[in-house]
Structures are given as structure tokens and as C-alpha cells.
Coordinates of N, CA, C and O in Angstrom, one line a residue:
M208 N 0.8 -1.1 0.0 CA -0.3 0.1 0.0 C 0.8 1.2 0.1 O 1.9 1.2 0.6
S209 N 0.3 2.1 -0.7 CA 1.2 3.3 -0.9 C 0.4 4.7 -0.8 O -0.7 4.7 -1.3
T210 N 0.6 5.5 0.0 CA 0.1 6.6 0.5 C 0.8 8.0 0.5 O 2.0 7.8 1.0
V211 N 0.5 9.2 -0.5 CA 1.1 10.2 -0.5 C 0.4 11.4 0.2 O -0.9 11.6 0.1
Y212 N 1.2 12.1 1.0 CA 0.6 13.2 2.0 C 1.1 14.4 1.6 O 2.5 14.4 1.4
R213 N 0.6 15.6 0.9 CA 1.2 16.6 0.6 C 0.8 17.6 1.5 O -0.3 18.1 1.8
L214 N 1.6 18.1 2.5 CA 1.4 19.3 3.4 C 2.5 20.2 3.7 O 3.9 19.8 3.2
K215 N 2.4 21.2 4.4 CA 3.4 22.0 4.7 C 4.3 21.6 6.1 O 3.5 20.9 7.1
A216 N 5.6 21.7 6.1 CA 6.0 21.3 7.3 C 5.4 21.7 8.8 O 5.4 21.1 9.7
S217 N 5.1 22.8 8.8 CA 4.3 23.7 9.8 C 3.1 23.0 10.1 O 2.7 23.2 11.5
E218 N 2.4 22.1 9.3 CA 1.3 21.4 9.6 C 1.5 19.9 10.2 O 0.7 19.2 10.8
L219 N 2.8 19.6 10.4 CA 3.0 18.4 11.0 C 2.5 18.4 12.6 O 3.2 19.3 13.2
D220 N 2.0 17.7 13.2 CA 1.8 17.8 14.4 C 1.2 16.4 15.0 O 1.4 15.3 14.3
R221 N 1.2 16.2 16.3 CA 0.9 15.0 16.8 C -0.3 14.3 16.3 O -0.2 13.1 16.2
K222 N -1.2 15.1 16.2 CA -2.5 14.4 15.5 C -2.1 13.7 14.2 O -2.8 12.4 14.0
F223 N -1.4 14.2 13.4 CA -1.0 13.6 12.0 C -0.3 12.4 12.4 O -0.4 11.3 11.5
L224 N 0.8 12.6 13.3 CA 1.5 11.1 13.6 C 0.5 10.0 13.9 O 0.3 8.9 13.6
E225 N -0.6 10.5 14.7 CA -1.5 9.5 15.2 C -2.5 8.9 14.2 O -2.9 7.8 14.3
Q226 N -2.9 9.8 13.3 CA -3.4 9.2 12.0 C -2.6 8.2 11.4 O -3.1 7.1 10.9
I227 N -1.2 8.6 11.0 CA -0.5 7.5 10.3 C -0.5 6.2 11.2 O -0.6 5.2 10.8
K228 N -0.3 6.3 12.4 CA -0.2 5.2 13.3 C -1.4 4.3 13.2 O -1.3 3.0 13.2
A229 N -2.6 5.2 13.2 CA -4.1 4.4 13.1 C -4.3 3.8 11.8 O -4.7 2.7 11.6
I230 N -3.7 4.2 10.7 CA -3.8 3.6 9.4 C -2.9 2.5 9.2 O -3.2 1.4 8.7
F231 N -1.6 2.6 9.7 CA -0.7 1.5 9.6 C -0.5 0.6 10.5 O 0.1 -0.5 10.4
G232 N -0.8 0.8 11.9 CA -0.8 0.1 12.9 C 0.6 -0.3 13.0 O 1.5 0.7 13.2
D233 N 0.9 -1.8 13.1 CA 2.3 -2.1 13.6 C 3.1 -2.3 12.3 O 4.1 -3.0 12.5
K234 N 2.6 -2.0 11.2 CA 3.5 -2.5 10.0 C 4.6 -1.5 9.8 O 4.7 -0.3 10.3
E235 N 5.7 -2.1 9.4 CA 6.8 -1.2 8.9 C 6.6 -0.2 7.9 O 5.7 -0.6 6.6
I236 N 6.9 1.0 8.0 CA 6.6 1.8 6.9 C 7.7 2.8 6.8 O 8.8 2.7 7.4
E237 N 7.9 3.4 5.5 CA 9.0 4.2 5.0 C 8.6 5.6 5.1 O 7.7 5.8 4.2
I238 N 9.1 6.6 5.3 CA 8.9 7.8 5.3 C 10.0 8.8 4.5 O 11.0 8.5 4.8
I239 N 9.4 9.4 3.4 CA 10.4 10.1 2.7 C 10.1 11.5 2.7 O 8.8 11.6 2.3
V240 N 11.0 12.4 3.0 CA 10.6 13.7 2.8 C 11.2 14.6 1.8 O 12.4 14.4 1.6
S241 N 10.3 15.3 0.8 CA 11.3 16.0 -0.1 C 10.3 17.3 -0.4 O 9.2 17.5 0.0
E242 N 11.0 18.1 -0.7 CA 10.3 19.6 -1.1 C 9.7 19.5 -2.2 O 9.9 18.7 -3.3
C243 N 8.4 20.1 -2.5 CA 7.6 20.2 -3.8 C 8.1 21.3 -4.7 O 8.1 22.5 -4.2
D244 N 8.2 21.1 -6.1 CA 8.4 21.8 -6.9 C 7.0 22.5 -7.3 O 6.3 21.4 -8.0
E245 N 6.4 23.3 -7.1 CA 5.2 23.9 -7.7 C 5.1 24.0 -9.0 O 4.1 23.4 -9.7
T246 N 6.0 24.1 -9.7 CA 6.1 24.1 -11.3 C 5.9 22.8 -11.8 O 5.0 22.5 -12.7
E247 N 6.6 21.7 -11.3 CA 6.2 20.2 -11.5 C 4.9 19.9 -11.4 O 4.2 19.4 -12.2
Y248 N 4.4 20.4 -10.3 CA 2.9 19.8 -9.8 C 2.1 20.4 -10.9 O 1.1 19.9 -11.2
L249 N 2.2 21.8 -11.1 CA 1.1 22.5 -12.2 C 1.4 22.1 -13.6 O 0.4 21.9 -14.2
L250 N 2.4 21.5 -13.9 CA 2.5 20.8 -15.3 C 2.3 19.4 -15.3 O 2.5 18.8 -16.5
K251 N 1.8 18.7 -14.4 CA 1.5 17.3 -14.5 C 0.2 17.2 -15.6 O 0.1 16.2 -16.1
S252 N -0.8 17.8 -15.2 CA -2.0 18.0 -16.0 C -1.6 18.5 -17.3 O -1.3 19.6 -17.7
E253 N -2.0 17.8 -18.5 CA -1.8 18.2 -19.9 C -2.4 19.3 -20.1 O -1.9 20.5 -20.9
I254 N -3.7 19.4 -19.8 CA -4.4 20.5 -20.0 C -4.1 21.8 -19.3 O -3.9 22.8 -19.9
N255 N -3.7 21.8 -18.1 CA -3.0 22.7 -17.3 C -1.6 23.4 -17.9 O -1.4 24.3 -18.0
K256 N -1.0 22.3 -18.3 CA 0.3 22.7 -18.9 C 0.1 23.4 -20.1 O 0.9 24.4 -20.4
N257 N -0.8 23.0 -21.1 CA -0.8 23.7 -22.3 C -1.6 25.1 -22.0 O -1.1 26.1 -22.5
K258 N -2.2 25.2 -20.9 CA -2.7 26.6 -20.6 C -1.7 27.6 -20.1 O -1.6 28.6 -20.6
L259 N -0.9 26.9 -19.5 CA 0.3 27.8 -18.9 C 1.4 28.1 -19.9 O 1.7 29.4 -19.9
L260 N 1.5 27.3 -20.7 CA 2.5 27.6 -21.9 C 1.8 28.5 -22.8 O 2.5 29.3 -23.4
K261 N 0.6 28.5 -23.1 CA -0.1 29.4 -24.0 C 0.1 30.8 -23.2 O 0.3 31.8 -23.9
A262 N -0.1 31.0 -22.0 CA -0.2 32.1 -21.2 C 1.2 32.7 -21.4 O 1.3 34.0 -21.3
I263 N 2.2 31.9 -21.3 CA 3.7 32.4 -21.2 C 4.0 33.1 -22.8 O 4.4 34.1 -22.9
E264 N 3.2 32.2 -23.7 CA 3.4 32.7 -25.0 C 2.9 34.0 -25.3 O 3.3 34.9 -25.8
N265 N 1.5 34.1 -24.6 CA 0.9 35.2 -24.8 C 1.5 36.5 -24.4 O 1.6 37.7 -24.7
V266 N 2.3 36.5 -23.0 CA 3.1 37.2 -22.4 C 4.2 37.8 -23.4 O 4.5 39.2 -23.5
K267 N 4.9 37.1 -23.9 CA 6.1 37.3 -24.9 C 5.5 37.8 -25.8 O 6.2 38.9 -26.5
D268 N 4.4 37.6 -26.5 CA 3.9 38.3 -27.7 C 2.9 39.4 -27.4 O 2.6 40.1 -28.3
R269 N 2.8 39.6 -26.1 CA 2.2 41.0 -25.5 C 0.7 41.0 -26.2 O 0.0 41.9 -26.7
Q270 N -0.1 39.5 -26.0 CA -1.3 39.4 -26.6 C -2.3 38.9 -25.5 O -1.9 38.3 -24.5
N271 N -3.6 39.2 -25.5 CA -4.4 38.7 -24.5 C -4.2 39.0 -23.3 O -4.4 38.4 -22.2
L272 N -3.6 40.4 -23.0 CA -3.2 40.7 -21.7 C -4.2 41.5 -21.1 O -4.9 42.2 -21.8
V273 N -4.5 41.5 -19.8 CA -5.3 42.2 -19.1 C -4.6 43.2 -18.2 O -3.9 42.9 -17.4
E274 N -4.6 44.7 -18.4 CA -4.1 45.7 -17.9 C -4.8 46.3 -16.6 O -6.1 46.7 -16.9
V275 N -4.3 46.5 -15.3 CA -5.0 47.0 -14.5 C -4.5 48.1 -13.9 O -3.2 48.4 -13.5
D276 N -5.2 49.2 -13.8 CA -4.6 50.5 -13.1 C -4.7 50.4 -11.6 O -5.7 50.3 -11.1
L277 N -3.5 50.2 -11.1 CA -3.4 50.1 -9.5 C -4.2 51.3 -8.8 O -4.5 50.9 -7.7
Q278 N -4.4 52.4 -9.3 CA -5.2 53.1 -8.6 C -6.7 53.0 -8.8 O -7.4 53.6 -7.7
D279 N -7.1 52.2 -9.4 CA -8.5 51.8 -9.5 C -8.6 50.6 -8.2 O -9.8 50.2 -7.9
L280 N -7.8 50.1 -7.7 CA -7.9 49.0 -6.9 C -8.1 49.7 -5.5 O -7.9 50.7 -5.2

């Protein structure tokens, strides 16, 4: 069985550890800690990847941009 938890390090607490113990009982588990790359996560979905790449292209070509006057905010 494999389970992935994605959370901020600041969210680790006793309750989280107790939940892990409740799920896995006395089984041996392996804990791997790695930093998440938000870009990699956003590019996993082919649809999302295409939208992001198109947005980058639009910025480079200065097309389909929305300009906001900061004084209006």
C-alpha cells in the first residue's frame, strides 16, 4: 500500500502522527521527505500545462493581456 500526503512542514503535529499510526498499525513504513516543486505539480496535467504554456506565449507576444490601473484598486 502506498499513500502520499502533501502538506506544509508547519502542519506536522501529533494528530498527524496519530493518524499515520491508526492507518498503518504495527506495519513497517518508510517515510521520505522531499520539497515539492510547484512548477512540476502544475505541469502534471496536460490541459493545465497547455494553458500555462499558452499564457507564457501570450506574455512574450504581448497578446490577450489584461491591464489593471493600480489606482483603481
